[in-house]
Short mmCIF file of C-alpha atoms and ligand atoms in Angstrom, two decimals:
data_model
loop_
_atom_site.label_atom_id
_atom_site.label_comp_id
_atom_site.label_asym_id
_atom_site.label_seq_id
_atom_site.Cartn_x
_atom_site.Cartn_y
_atom_site.Cartn_z
CA MET A 1 0.03 0.02 -0.02
CA VAL A 2 1.30 3.47 -0.85
CA ILE A 3 1.14 5.92 2.04
CA GLY A 4 0.49 9.56 1.39
CA ARG A 5 2.18 12.35 3.35
CA ALA A 6 0.17 13.24 6.43
CA HIS A 7 -0.40 16.83 7.36
CA ASP A 8 0.54 17.74 10.95
CA GLY A 9 -1.43 15.75 13.39
CA GLU A 10 -3.11 13.57 10.69
CA GLN A 11 -2.69 9.81 10.10
CA PRO A 12 -0.97 8.98 6.82
CA THR A 13 -3.57 8.24 4.12
CA ALA A 14 -3.42 5.45 1.57
CA ILE A 15 -3.21 6.74 -2.06
CA GLU A 16 -5.78 5.11 -4.18
CA GLN A 17 -4.12 3.40 -7.09
CA PRO A 18 -5.52 1.84 -10.20
CA TYR A 19 -3.72 -1.36 -9.24
CA GLN A 20 -3.06 -2.28 -5.61
CA TYR A 21 -0.01 -4.53 -5.08
CA ARG A 22 -0.14 -7.04 -2.29
CA ARG A 23 2.34 -9.84 -1.77
CA ARG A 24 0.71 -13.16 -2.09
CA THR A 25 2.21 -16.53 -1.04
CA LEU A 26 2.18 -19.14 -3.77
CA VAL A 27 -0.18 -22.10 -3.15
CA GLU A 28 -0.33 -25.65 -4.55
CA PRO A 29 -4.04 -26.24 -4.85
CA ASP A 30 -5.24 -29.43 -3.06
CA TRP A 31 -5.66 -32.00 -5.84
CA THR A 32 -7.73 -34.31 -3.61
CA ARG A 33 -10.75 -31.94 -4.24
CA PHE A 34 -11.09 -33.85 -7.53
CA PRO A 35 -12.89 -37.08 -6.93
CA GLY A 36 -10.66 -38.99 -9.25
CA TRP A 37 -7.52 -37.88 -7.41
CA ALA A 38 -8.95 -38.20 -3.83
CA ASP A 39 -6.29 -40.89 -2.97
CA VAL A 40 -3.36 -39.55 -4.94
CA THR A 41 -0.29 -39.20 -2.68
CA ALA A 42 2.19 -36.30 -2.58
CA GLU A 43 4.83 -38.79 -3.81
CA GLN A 44 2.78 -39.73 -6.79
CA TRP A 45 1.92 -36.06 -7.52
CA SER A 46 5.59 -35.10 -7.63
CA SER A 47 6.40 -37.87 -10.00
CA ALA A 48 6.88 -36.68 -13.63
CA GLN A 49 6.04 -40.12 -14.84
CA TRP A 50 2.78 -40.20 -12.84
CA GLN A 51 1.85 -36.77 -14.19
CA ARG A 52 2.46 -37.92 -17.82
CA VAL A 53 0.59 -41.22 -17.41
CA ASN A 54 -2.34 -39.42 -15.80
CA CYS A 55 -2.75 -36.66 -18.35
CA VAL A 56 -6.30 -35.96 -19.37
CA LYS A 57 -6.68 -36.56 -23.12
CA ASN A 58 -10.39 -36.89 -23.75
CA VAL A 59 -13.86 -36.32 -22.30
CA GLY A 60 -13.98 -39.78 -20.72
CA GLN A 61 -10.71 -39.17 -18.75
CA LEU A 62 -11.93 -35.76 -17.62
CA ARG A 63 -15.16 -37.41 -16.43
CA GLU A 64 -12.96 -39.94 -14.45
CA VAL A 65 -11.24 -37.09 -12.60
CA VAL A 66 -14.15 -34.72 -12.08
CA GLY A 67 -17.06 -37.08 -12.27
CA ASP A 68 -20.62 -35.85 -11.85
CA ARG A 69 -19.44 -32.55 -10.22
CA LEU A 70 -19.58 -31.30 -13.83
CA HIS A 71 -22.91 -30.94 -15.46
CA GLU A 72 -23.41 -33.12 -18.52
CA SER A 73 -23.87 -29.98 -20.66
CA PHE A 74 -20.11 -29.08 -19.98
CA TYR A 75 -18.93 -32.48 -21.28
CA GLU A 76 -21.21 -32.11 -24.36
CA ASP A 77 -19.88 -28.51 -24.91
CA LEU A 78 -16.33 -29.87 -24.76
CA ALA A 79 -17.04 -32.74 -27.08
CA ALA A 80 -18.71 -30.45 -29.65
CA ASP A 81 -15.64 -28.21 -29.61
CA MET A 82 -13.24 -31.17 -30.12
CA ALA A 83 -15.36 -32.41 -33.04
CA ASN A 84 -15.97 -29.13 -34.86
CA SER A 85 -13.49 -26.42 -33.92
CA ALA A 86 -10.40 -27.36 -31.92
CA THR A 87 -7.16 -26.95 -33.73
CA MET A 88 -5.28 -28.69 -30.90
CA SER A 89 -6.09 -32.01 -29.27
CA MET A 90 -6.67 -32.21 -25.53
CA LEU A 91 -3.57 -32.93 -23.33
CA LEU A 92 -3.76 -31.66 -19.79
CA PRO A 93 -1.20 -32.78 -17.17
CA PRO A 94 -2.83 -33.08 -13.69
CA GLN A 95 -0.61 -30.24 -12.57
CA MET A 96 -2.37 -27.93 -15.02
CA LEU A 97 -5.85 -29.22 -14.42
CA ASN A 98 -5.27 -28.76 -10.68
CA THR A 99 -4.72 -25.00 -11.21
CA MET A 100 -8.33 -24.61 -12.52
CA VAL A 101 -10.88 -23.48 -9.97
CA PRO A 102 -8.11 -23.74 -7.31
CA GLU A 103 -10.20 -23.04 -4.27
CA LEU A 104 -13.45 -24.77 -5.05
CA ASP A 105 -14.30 -27.52 -2.48
CA ASP A 106 -18.00 -26.98 -2.66
CA THR A 107 -19.84 -30.15 -3.63
CA ALA A 108 -23.04 -28.40 -4.46
CA PRO A 109 -24.25 -29.52 -7.93
CA GLY A 110 -23.69 -26.89 -10.64
CA SER A 111 -21.06 -24.88 -8.84
CA TRP A 112 -18.09 -26.72 -10.42
CA THR A 113 -19.62 -26.30 -13.86
CA ASP A 114 -20.05 -22.58 -13.45
CA ALA A 115 -16.65 -22.12 -11.87
CA LEU A 116 -14.84 -24.18 -14.50
CA ALA A 117 -16.72 -22.51 -17.36
CA ALA A 118 -15.45 -19.08 -16.07
CA ASP A 119 -11.94 -20.22 -15.22
CA PRO A 120 -9.23 -18.37 -17.11
CA ILE A 121 -6.91 -21.37 -17.47
CA ARG A 122 -9.75 -23.62 -18.59
CA ARG A 123 -10.59 -21.04 -21.21
CA TYR A 124 -7.46 -21.58 -23.18
CA MET A 125 -6.43 -25.15 -22.15
CA LEU A 126 -9.87 -26.73 -22.37
CA PRO A 127 -11.82 -24.75 -24.87
CA VAL A 128 -15.54 -25.61 -25.28
CA ALA A 129 -17.75 -24.83 -28.23
CA SER A 130 -19.79 -22.08 -26.48
CA ASP A 131 -16.48 -20.09 -25.93
CA ARG A 132 -16.02 -19.56 -29.71
CA ARG A 133 -17.58 -16.69 -31.60
CA THR A 134 -20.27 -17.65 -34.05
CA ASP A 135 -20.20 -14.34 -36.06
CA TRP A 136 -16.51 -14.35 -36.83
CA PRO A 137 -14.97 -17.62 -35.47
CA SER A 138 -11.87 -16.96 -37.67
CA HIS A 139 -10.61 -13.77 -39.20
CA PRO A 140 -10.72 -13.86 -43.07
CA PHE A 141 -6.91 -13.63 -43.04
CA ALA A 142 -6.36 -16.29 -40.33
CA ALA A 143 -3.88 -18.93 -41.42
CA ARG A 144 -2.54 -22.21 -40.16
CA ASP A 145 0.99 -21.06 -40.35
CA SER A 146 0.10 -17.41 -39.67
CA LEU A 147 3.74 -16.42 -39.01
CA HIS A 148 5.08 -18.26 -42.12
CA GLU A 149 7.44 -20.23 -39.90
CA HIS A 150 7.32 -23.23 -42.24
CA ASP A 151 7.82 -21.04 -45.32
CA MET A 152 10.99 -19.74 -43.71
CA TRP A 153 12.46 -23.17 -42.89
CA ALA A 154 16.12 -23.01 -44.03
CA VAL A 155 16.24 -26.82 -43.41
CA GLU A 156 13.36 -28.91 -41.96
CA GLY A 157 12.37 -27.43 -38.57
CA LEU A 158 14.73 -24.45 -38.67
CA THR A 159 12.97 -21.15 -39.19
CA HIS A 160 15.32 -18.31 -40.21
CA ARG A 161 13.09 -15.13 -39.83
CA TYR A 162 15.53 -12.63 -38.30
CA PRO A 163 19.08 -11.83 -39.35
CA THR A 164 20.99 -13.14 -36.32
CA LYS A 165 18.36 -15.46 -34.75
CA VAL A 166 16.75 -18.73 -35.62
CA LEU A 167 14.10 -20.95 -34.21
CA ALA A 168 14.93 -24.73 -34.10
CA GLU A 169 11.84 -26.91 -33.91
CA LEU A 170 13.39 -30.14 -32.75
CA LEU A 171 10.10 -31.99 -32.26
CA SER A 172 6.43 -31.46 -32.78
CA THR A 173 4.98 -32.61 -29.42
CA CYS A 174 4.52 -31.12 -25.99
CA PRO A 175 3.52 -32.51 -22.56
CA GLN A 176 0.44 -30.16 -22.74
CA TYR A 177 -1.40 -28.77 -25.67
CA CYS A 178 -2.76 -25.18 -25.57
CA GLY A 179 -5.94 -24.39 -27.45
CA HIS A 180 -4.49 -21.16 -29.05
CA CYS A 181 -1.13 -22.78 -30.09
CA THR A 182 0.34 -20.51 -32.79
CA ARG A 183 2.20 -23.51 -34.19
CA MET A 184 -1.09 -25.39 -34.60
CA ASP A 185 -0.13 -26.24 -38.15
CA LEU A 186 2.65 -28.50 -36.94
CA VAL A 187 2.40 -29.18 -33.25
CA GLY A 188 0.27 -32.05 -31.71
CA ASN A 189 -1.95 -34.66 -33.07
CA SER A 190 -4.32 -34.01 -35.90
CA THR A 191 -7.81 -33.07 -34.81
CA PRO A 192 -11.09 -33.64 -36.71
CA THR A 193 -10.64 -30.06 -38.32
CA VAL A 194 -6.85 -29.91 -38.69
CA ASP A 195 -4.66 -32.49 -40.45
CA LYS A 196 -1.24 -31.57 -39.09
CA ARG A 197 1.92 -31.06 -41.09
CA ARG A 198 4.46 -33.78 -40.35
CA LEU A 199 8.21 -33.58 -39.82
CA SER A 200 9.58 -36.02 -42.41
CA LEU A 201 13.31 -36.36 -41.44
CA LYS A 202 14.39 -38.62 -38.65
CA PRO A 203 15.14 -36.59 -35.55
CA VAL A 204 18.86 -37.34 -35.85
CA ASP A 205 19.01 -36.26 -39.43
CA ARG A 206 16.99 -33.06 -38.70
CA GLN A 207 19.32 -32.15 -35.89
CA SER A 208 22.34 -32.70 -38.18
CA ALA A 209 20.84 -30.53 -40.86
CA ILE A 210 20.12 -27.79 -38.39
CA LEU A 211 23.65 -27.88 -36.98
CA ASP A 212 25.21 -27.95 -40.49
CA TYR A 213 23.21 -24.87 -41.40
CA LEU A 214 24.34 -23.02 -38.25
CA ARG A 215 27.99 -23.99 -38.95
CA GLU A 216 27.58 -22.56 -42.48
CA HIS A 217 25.95 -19.39 -41.29
CA PRO A 218 28.18 -17.69 -38.71
CA GLY A 219 26.00 -14.57 -38.75
CA VAL A 220 23.40 -16.47 -36.82
CA ARG A 221 24.32 -16.18 -33.15
CA ASP A 222 21.08 -16.89 -31.26
CA VAL A 223 19.16 -20.16 -31.29
CA VAL A 224 15.74 -20.72 -29.75
CA VAL A 225 15.59 -24.48 -29.09
CA SER A 226 12.00 -25.29 -29.32
CA GLY A 227 9.29 -27.47 -30.75
CA GLY A 228 6.83 -28.42 -29.47
CA ASP A 229 8.38 -28.37 -26.02
CA VAL A 230 11.90 -29.55 -25.34
CA ALA A 231 10.61 -31.30 -22.26
CA ASN A 232 9.34 -34.05 -24.55
CA LEU A 233 12.90 -34.78 -25.85
CA PRO A 234 14.57 -37.51 -23.93
CA TRP A 235 17.23 -35.65 -21.86
CA LYS A 236 20.22 -37.45 -23.41
CA HIS A 237 19.10 -36.41 -26.88
CA LEU A 238 18.59 -32.77 -25.79
CA GLU A 239 21.93 -32.61 -24.06
CA SER A 240 23.67 -34.16 -27.06
CA PHE A 241 22.06 -31.56 -29.34
CA LEU A 242 23.00 -28.69 -26.95
CA ASP A 243 26.61 -29.98 -26.72
CA ARG A 244 26.98 -29.96 -30.44
CA LEU A 245 25.32 -26.51 -30.60
CA LEU A 246 27.91 -25.25 -28.05
CA ASP A 247 30.68 -26.64 -30.31
CA ILE A 248 29.75 -23.91 -32.76
CA GLU A 249 31.67 -20.94 -31.44
CA THR A 250 29.59 -18.30 -33.22
CA ILE A 251 26.47 -19.26 -31.20
CA ARG A 252 26.26 -16.82 -28.25
CA ASP A 253 22.65 -17.19 -27.02
CA VAL A 254 20.70 -20.40 -26.44
CA ARG A 255 17.09 -20.27 -25.31
CA LEU A 256 15.27 -23.43 -24.36
CA ALA A 257 11.45 -23.20 -24.90
CA THR A 258 9.39 -25.16 -22.43
CA LYS A 259 5.85 -24.46 -21.18
CA ALA A 260 6.37 -27.65 -19.15
CA LEU A 261 8.28 -25.65 -16.55
CA MET A 262 4.80 -24.53 -15.65
CA GLY A 263 2.56 -27.33 -17.06
CA LEU A 264 4.79 -30.18 -15.84
CA PRO A 265 7.31 -28.74 -13.37
CA GLN A 266 7.85 -32.27 -12.10
CA HIS A 267 9.83 -32.86 -15.34
CA TRP A 268 12.37 -30.15 -14.63
CA LEU A 269 12.81 -31.20 -10.99
CA GLN A 270 13.99 -34.78 -11.91
CA ASP A 271 17.52 -35.53 -10.77
CA GLU A 272 18.66 -36.54 -14.27
CA ILE A 273 17.47 -33.37 -15.73
CA VAL A 274 18.81 -31.01 -13.01
CA GLU A 275 22.28 -32.67 -13.17
CA GLY A 276 22.27 -32.63 -16.93
CA MET A 277 21.28 -29.02 -17.08
CA GLY A 278 24.10 -28.33 -14.62
CA ARG A 279 26.58 -29.83 -17.08
CA VAL A 280 25.23 -27.87 -20.02
CA ALA A 281 24.98 -24.58 -18.06
CA LYS A 282 28.51 -24.96 -16.77
CA ARG A 283 29.89 -25.48 -20.30
CA ALA A 284 27.78 -22.54 -21.66
CA ALA A 285 28.98 -20.27 -18.92
CA GLY A 286 32.63 -21.31 -19.47
CA GLN A 287 32.25 -20.23 -23.09
CA GLY A 288 30.39 -16.96 -22.23
CA VAL A 289 27.24 -18.28 -23.90
CA ASN A 290 23.88 -17.03 -22.44
CA LEU A 291 21.77 -20.10 -21.69
CA ALA A 292 18.21 -19.34 -20.66
CA ILE A 293 14.93 -20.96 -20.34
CA HIS A 294 11.79 -19.47 -21.81
CA THR A 295 8.53 -20.65 -20.47
CA HIS A 296 4.81 -19.74 -21.24
CA ILE A 297 2.59 -18.76 -18.30
CA ASN A 298 -0.65 -16.92 -18.93
CA HIS A 299 -2.32 -16.65 -15.52
CA VAL A 300 -1.34 -16.10 -11.91
CA ASN A 301 -3.07 -19.31 -10.75
CA SER A 302 -0.51 -21.29 -12.72
CA VAL A 303 2.37 -20.06 -10.64
CA THR A 304 2.53 -22.47 -7.79
CA PRO A 305 5.33 -23.63 -5.41
CA ALA A 306 6.14 -26.48 -7.77
CA VAL A 307 6.71 -24.03 -10.62
CA ALA A 308 8.88 -21.76 -8.40
CA ALA A 309 10.81 -24.88 -7.36
CA ALA A 310 11.38 -25.93 -11.05
CA ALA A 311 12.59 -22.36 -11.87
CA ALA A 312 14.88 -22.31 -8.84
CA ALA A 313 16.31 -25.76 -9.74
CA MET A 314 17.15 -24.49 -13.20
CA LEU A 315 18.70 -21.29 -11.91
CA ASP A 316 20.66 -23.33 -9.34
CA ALA A 317 21.89 -25.54 -12.10
CA GLY A 318 23.44 -22.44 -13.73
CA VAL A 319 20.92 -21.35 -16.30
CA ARG A 320 21.29 -17.56 -16.55
CA ASP A 321 17.63 -16.63 -16.61
CA VAL A 322 14.13 -18.07 -16.62
CA ARG A 323 11.88 -15.80 -18.70
CA ASN A 324 8.25 -15.83 -19.49
CA GLN A 325 6.65 -15.39 -22.85
CA GLY A 326 2.91 -15.39 -22.15
CA VAL A 327 0.11 -14.83 -24.60
CA LEU A 328 -2.40 -12.07 -24.21
CA MET A 329 -5.93 -13.56 -24.50
CA ARG A 330 -9.46 -12.32 -23.94
CA GLY A 331 -11.04 -13.82 -20.93
CA VAL A 332 -7.69 -15.10 -19.71
CA ASN A 333 -5.47 -12.23 -18.82
CA ASP A 334 -6.74 -9.19 -20.72
CA THR A 335 -6.93 -6.80 -17.69
CA PRO A 336 -4.16 -4.75 -16.01
CA GLU A 337 -4.93 -6.67 -12.71
CA ALA A 338 -4.60 -10.02 -14.34
CA LEU A 339 -1.31 -9.11 -16.00
CA LEU A 340 0.19 -7.42 -13.02
CA ASP A 341 -0.90 -10.21 -10.62
CA LEU A 342 0.82 -12.70 -12.85
CA CYS A 343 3.94 -10.62 -13.23
CA PHE A 344 4.37 -9.98 -9.53
CA ALA A 345 3.93 -13.74 -8.79
CA MET A 346 6.51 -14.56 -11.37
CA GLN A 347 8.95 -11.91 -10.55
CA GLY A 348 8.56 -11.73 -6.78
CA GLU A 349 7.81 -15.34 -5.87
CA ALA A 350 9.23 -17.57 -8.59
CA ASN A 351 12.17 -15.79 -10.06
CA ILE A 352 10.74 -15.90 -13.54
CA LEU A 353 11.31 -12.77 -15.58
CA PRO A 354 8.03 -11.31 -17.09
CA TYR A 355 9.55 -10.79 -20.49
CA TYR A 356 6.90 -10.67 -23.16
CA PHE A 357 3.20 -11.06 -23.70
CA TYR A 358 2.44 -11.81 -27.34
CA MET A 359 -0.91 -10.90 -28.80
CA CYS A 360 -2.62 -14.09 -29.77
CA ASP A 361 -1.80 -14.83 -33.43
CA MET A 362 -4.22 -14.96 -36.34
CA ILE A 363 -4.80 -18.67 -36.47
CA PRO A 364 -8.16 -20.20 -37.28
CA ASN A 365 -10.99 -20.30 -34.69
CA ALA A 366 -9.09 -17.91 -32.37
CA GLU A 367 -11.19 -14.71 -32.63
CA HIS A 368 -12.65 -15.17 -29.13
CA TRP A 369 -9.08 -15.12 -27.78
CA ARG A 370 -7.66 -12.39 -29.81
CA THR A 371 -7.45 -8.77 -28.68
CA SER A 372 -7.25 -5.65 -30.77
CA VAL A 373 -3.98 -3.73 -31.03
CA ALA A 374 -5.80 -0.78 -29.38
CA GLN A 375 -6.59 -2.88 -26.32
CA ALA A 376 -3.05 -4.30 -26.26
CA GLN A 377 -1.70 -0.65 -26.33
CA ASP A 378 -4.01 0.30 -23.47
CA LEU A 379 -2.89 -2.61 -21.39
CA GLN A 380 0.79 -1.91 -22.05
CA THR A 381 0.20 1.66 -20.87
CA ALA A 382 -1.77 0.47 -17.81
CA ILE A 383 0.97 -1.91 -16.55
CA MET A 384 3.76 0.59 -16.76
CA GLY A 385 5.33 1.85 -13.54
CA TYR A 386 4.43 -0.94 -11.11
CA LEU A 387 7.12 -3.51 -11.69
CA PRO A 388 10.88 -2.90 -11.90
CA GLY A 389 11.68 -1.52 -15.39
CA TYR A 390 13.64 -4.50 -16.45
CA ALA A 391 10.81 -6.80 -15.35
CA THR A 392 7.99 -4.80 -16.98
CA PRO A 393 6.85 -7.04 -19.99
CA ARG A 394 6.58 -5.77 -23.43
CA ILE A 395 3.28 -6.55 -25.14
CA ILE A 396 4.13 -7.70 -28.60
CA CYS A 397 2.40 -7.99 -31.90
CA ASP A 398 4.02 -10.70 -34.03
CA VAL A 399 3.25 -9.27 -37.38
CA PRO A 400 3.30 -11.77 -40.31
CA MET A 401 6.37 -11.28 -42.45
CA VAL A 402 7.73 -8.74 -40.06
CA GLY A 403 8.32 -10.30 -36.67
CA LYS A 404 7.91 -9.16 -33.15
CA ARG A 405 6.98 -5.54 -32.74
CA TRP A 406 6.17 -3.68 -29.52
CA VAL A 407 2.46 -2.69 -29.82
CA HIS A 408 3.20 0.98 -29.88
CA GLN A 409 5.62 0.63 -32.88
CA LEU A 410 2.97 0.59 -35.62
CA SER A 411 3.29 3.21 -38.40
CA GLU A 412 -0.51 3.62 -39.11
CA TYR A 413 -3.73 2.37 -37.62
CA ASP A 414 -7.15 2.46 -39.09
CA ARG A 415 -9.29 1.73 -36.02
CA GLU A 416 -12.52 1.63 -37.92
CA LEU A 417 -11.38 -1.31 -40.12
CA GLY A 418 -9.01 -2.61 -37.49
CA ILE A 419 -5.98 -2.69 -39.74
CA SER A 420 -2.71 -1.67 -38.42
CA TYR A 421 0.31 -1.18 -40.58
CA TRP A 422 3.97 -2.06 -39.64
CA THR A 423 7.37 -1.71 -41.18
CA LYS A 424 10.56 -3.53 -40.65
CA ASN A 425 14.39 -2.98 -40.76
CA TYR A 426 15.55 -6.45 -42.02
CA ARG A 427 14.82 -9.05 -44.58
CA THR A 428 13.55 -12.48 -43.68
CA SER A 429 15.36 -15.47 -45.23
CA ILE A 430 12.82 -15.63 -48.13
CA GLU A 431 13.15 -11.90 -49.10
CA ALA A 432 16.74 -11.70 -50.27
CA GLU A 433 15.58 -10.65 -53.78
CA ASP A 434 12.67 -8.54 -52.67
CA PRO A 435 13.53 -4.83 -53.38
CA ASP A 436 10.43 -3.59 -51.41
CA ALA A 437 10.84 -5.72 -48.21
CA LEU A 438 12.19 -2.79 -46.23
CA THR A 439 9.74 -0.19 -47.52
CA ARG A 440 6.55 -2.17 -47.77
CA ARG A 441 3.91 -1.72 -45.00
CA TYR A 442 2.66 -4.96 -43.53
CA PRO A 443 -0.91 -5.16 -42.27
CA PHE A 444 -2.21 -6.75 -39.08
CA TYR A 445 -5.94 -7.27 -38.39
CA ASP A 446 -7.92 -6.74 -35.22
CA PRO A 447 -10.78 -9.12 -34.33
CA ILE A 448 -13.74 -7.89 -36.41
CA ASP A 449 -16.19 -8.12 -33.43
CA THR A 450 -14.12 -5.44 -31.65
CA LEU A 451 -14.59 -2.87 -34.46
CA PRO A 452 -17.13 -0.05 -34.59
CA LYS A 453 -20.31 -0.88 -36.48
CA ALA A 454 -19.11 0.76 -39.72
CA GLY A 455 -15.97 -1.31 -39.71
CA GLN A 456 -17.86 -4.53 -39.07
CA GLU A 457 -20.10 -3.69 -41.93
CA TRP A 458 -17.08 -3.12 -44.22
CA TRP A 459 -15.75 -6.57 -43.43
CA ARG A 460 -19.24 -8.21 -43.84
CA ASN A 461 -19.51 -6.75 -47.32
CA MET A 462 -16.22 -8.21 -48.43
CA LYS A 463 -16.70 -11.07 -50.78
CA SER A 464 -13.18 -12.56 -50.74
CA PRO A 465 -9.78 -12.14 -49.22
CA GLU A 466 -8.42 -10.78 -52.59
CA ARG A 467 -11.11 -8.10 -52.49
CA VAL A 468 -10.23 -7.33 -48.91
CA ARG A 469 -6.62 -6.91 -49.85
CA ALA A 470 -7.53 -4.44 -52.60
CA ASP A 471 -9.92 -2.51 -50.42
CA GLY A 472 -7.38 -2.80 -47.61
CA ASP A 473 -5.01 -0.74 -49.74
CA GLU A 474 -7.72 1.78 -50.25
CA ALA A 475 -8.34 1.87 -46.58
CA ALA A 476 -4.68 2.40 -46.00
CA ALA A 477 -4.69 5.39 -48.31
CA ARG A 478 -7.73 6.76 -46.47
CA SER A 479 -6.10 6.33 -43.18
CA ARG A 480 -2.82 8.03 -44.44
CA GLU A 481 -4.80 10.97 -45.72
CA ALA A 482 -6.61 11.36 -42.33
CA SER A 483 -3.23 11.26 -40.49
CA GLU A 484 -1.82 13.88 -42.82
CA ARG A 485 -4.83 16.03 -42.38
CA GLN A 486 -4.53 15.67 -38.60
CA ALA A 487 -0.75 16.43 -38.67
CA SER A 488 -1.25 19.53 -40.78
CA SER A 489 -4.09 20.84 -38.56
CA SER A 490 -1.97 20.28 -35.46
CA ALA A 491 0.87 22.25 -37.17
CA ASP A 492 -1.52 25.06 -38.03
CA ALA A 493 -2.74 25.17 -34.44
CA GLY A 494 0.84 25.24 -33.11
CA ALA A 495 1.89 28.03 -35.51
S1 LIG B 1 3.35 -25.53 -25.17
FE1 LIG B 1 3.79 -24.09 -26.78
S2 LIG B 1 4.15 -25.36 -28.67
FE2 LIG B 1 3.12 -26.63 -27.13
S3 LIG B 1 0.94 -26.42 -27.58
FE3 LIG B 1 1.44 -24.95 -26.05
S4 LIG B 1 1.78 -23.04 -27.19
FE4 LIG B 1 1.94 -24.79 -28.62
#
């Protein structure tokens, strides 16, 4: 609480703030509140293997855990989503399911259903049909590989998008599947609506091809080792890859991507992993290479003592930093309070740096999660000034064909049509011959349901994406003229 200066003889008064910080102790919710886990011991719970074996993968398994505490209508809603809309299959480690409705011990019928339906973690990990928008379930420009990561594969699994950095997708599975996964084109099992792309090379050949490419391209200094989630690679394979990566002296940053640090912290607490990470971290530090872990936490309820213990184990092993790259989503974390609560729990209680929040990408069936750029800008402004500067996350728009841009970096924004325009200062690996790559303006699109009526009408009247593109250019010209008019009237007013 912030204390105001008291006048003589008066008690200090609290200054009312838009966000009120209070330190909160992390809590591991009691898993025995779930009927199916009533007899699960602490020893079982802390076993990575038990967690993996007892993942919830379908409606029947969810029913075994939660039973008739959930109304049948919830199971039907879930089944309908899996059949008709889900771009990711269901895969929930008990650790993650246990962070939904964390305090509910009420056995009254109906209360679990209502609480789970409203739960922010459920909303993105266990999507149901009634969550999705029926007017605009997908944006007309939504795409399976919305960031063109596959188009930019230099070799299978290696996306070369930025001049000095690459993304190495070593595998296409994770210990948990997130409904909004931006890599839904590749990651996870096929669903009734999405037939997934498949990696075709054997893992050993893919890794060799990636390492060969990095040896041949000394300008690449930074490798995000990802997937999928590296927690699904057998440790000896991951360590072997990292060792060969560290043999390349031009590699100076290595970032390991694992949501499992939160979704399955038991994995990162295993002796084999902690000891192995110690060896890799020692070698990296000896060579002056920055070795970090990047995780993916979207809500404060996910930050439990087990997650803090996993982060501590990795830092003790010698990893330089554990950073969070969350995703900004409607109904999950799209308020200043939700973002700040999460950031303070990570920064203050778990030693995880709140690094980025990405706007949810333009993948199919994601409009109910996506926010507008305007809302993201407002949120960025609202969270400034509370956290230490270095721990204040940047909210990021990952603009197709551009890359990560801070949400205030756009060059133009037509709020009526929900089209923002962005520029960039480097070529991706597929634009070597493109003379306009550095002068072109690249569009990004807000969810249509967030637009004013006139903007929604404009989109409703569009007949095809091609037409939208053409009219989008007209819209850009219109928006440019408006900005010029505004600039000149401001100049006149100032003169
Ligand atoms: S952990 Fe990451 S890669 Fe895996 S499903 Fe979730 S968002 Fe996708």
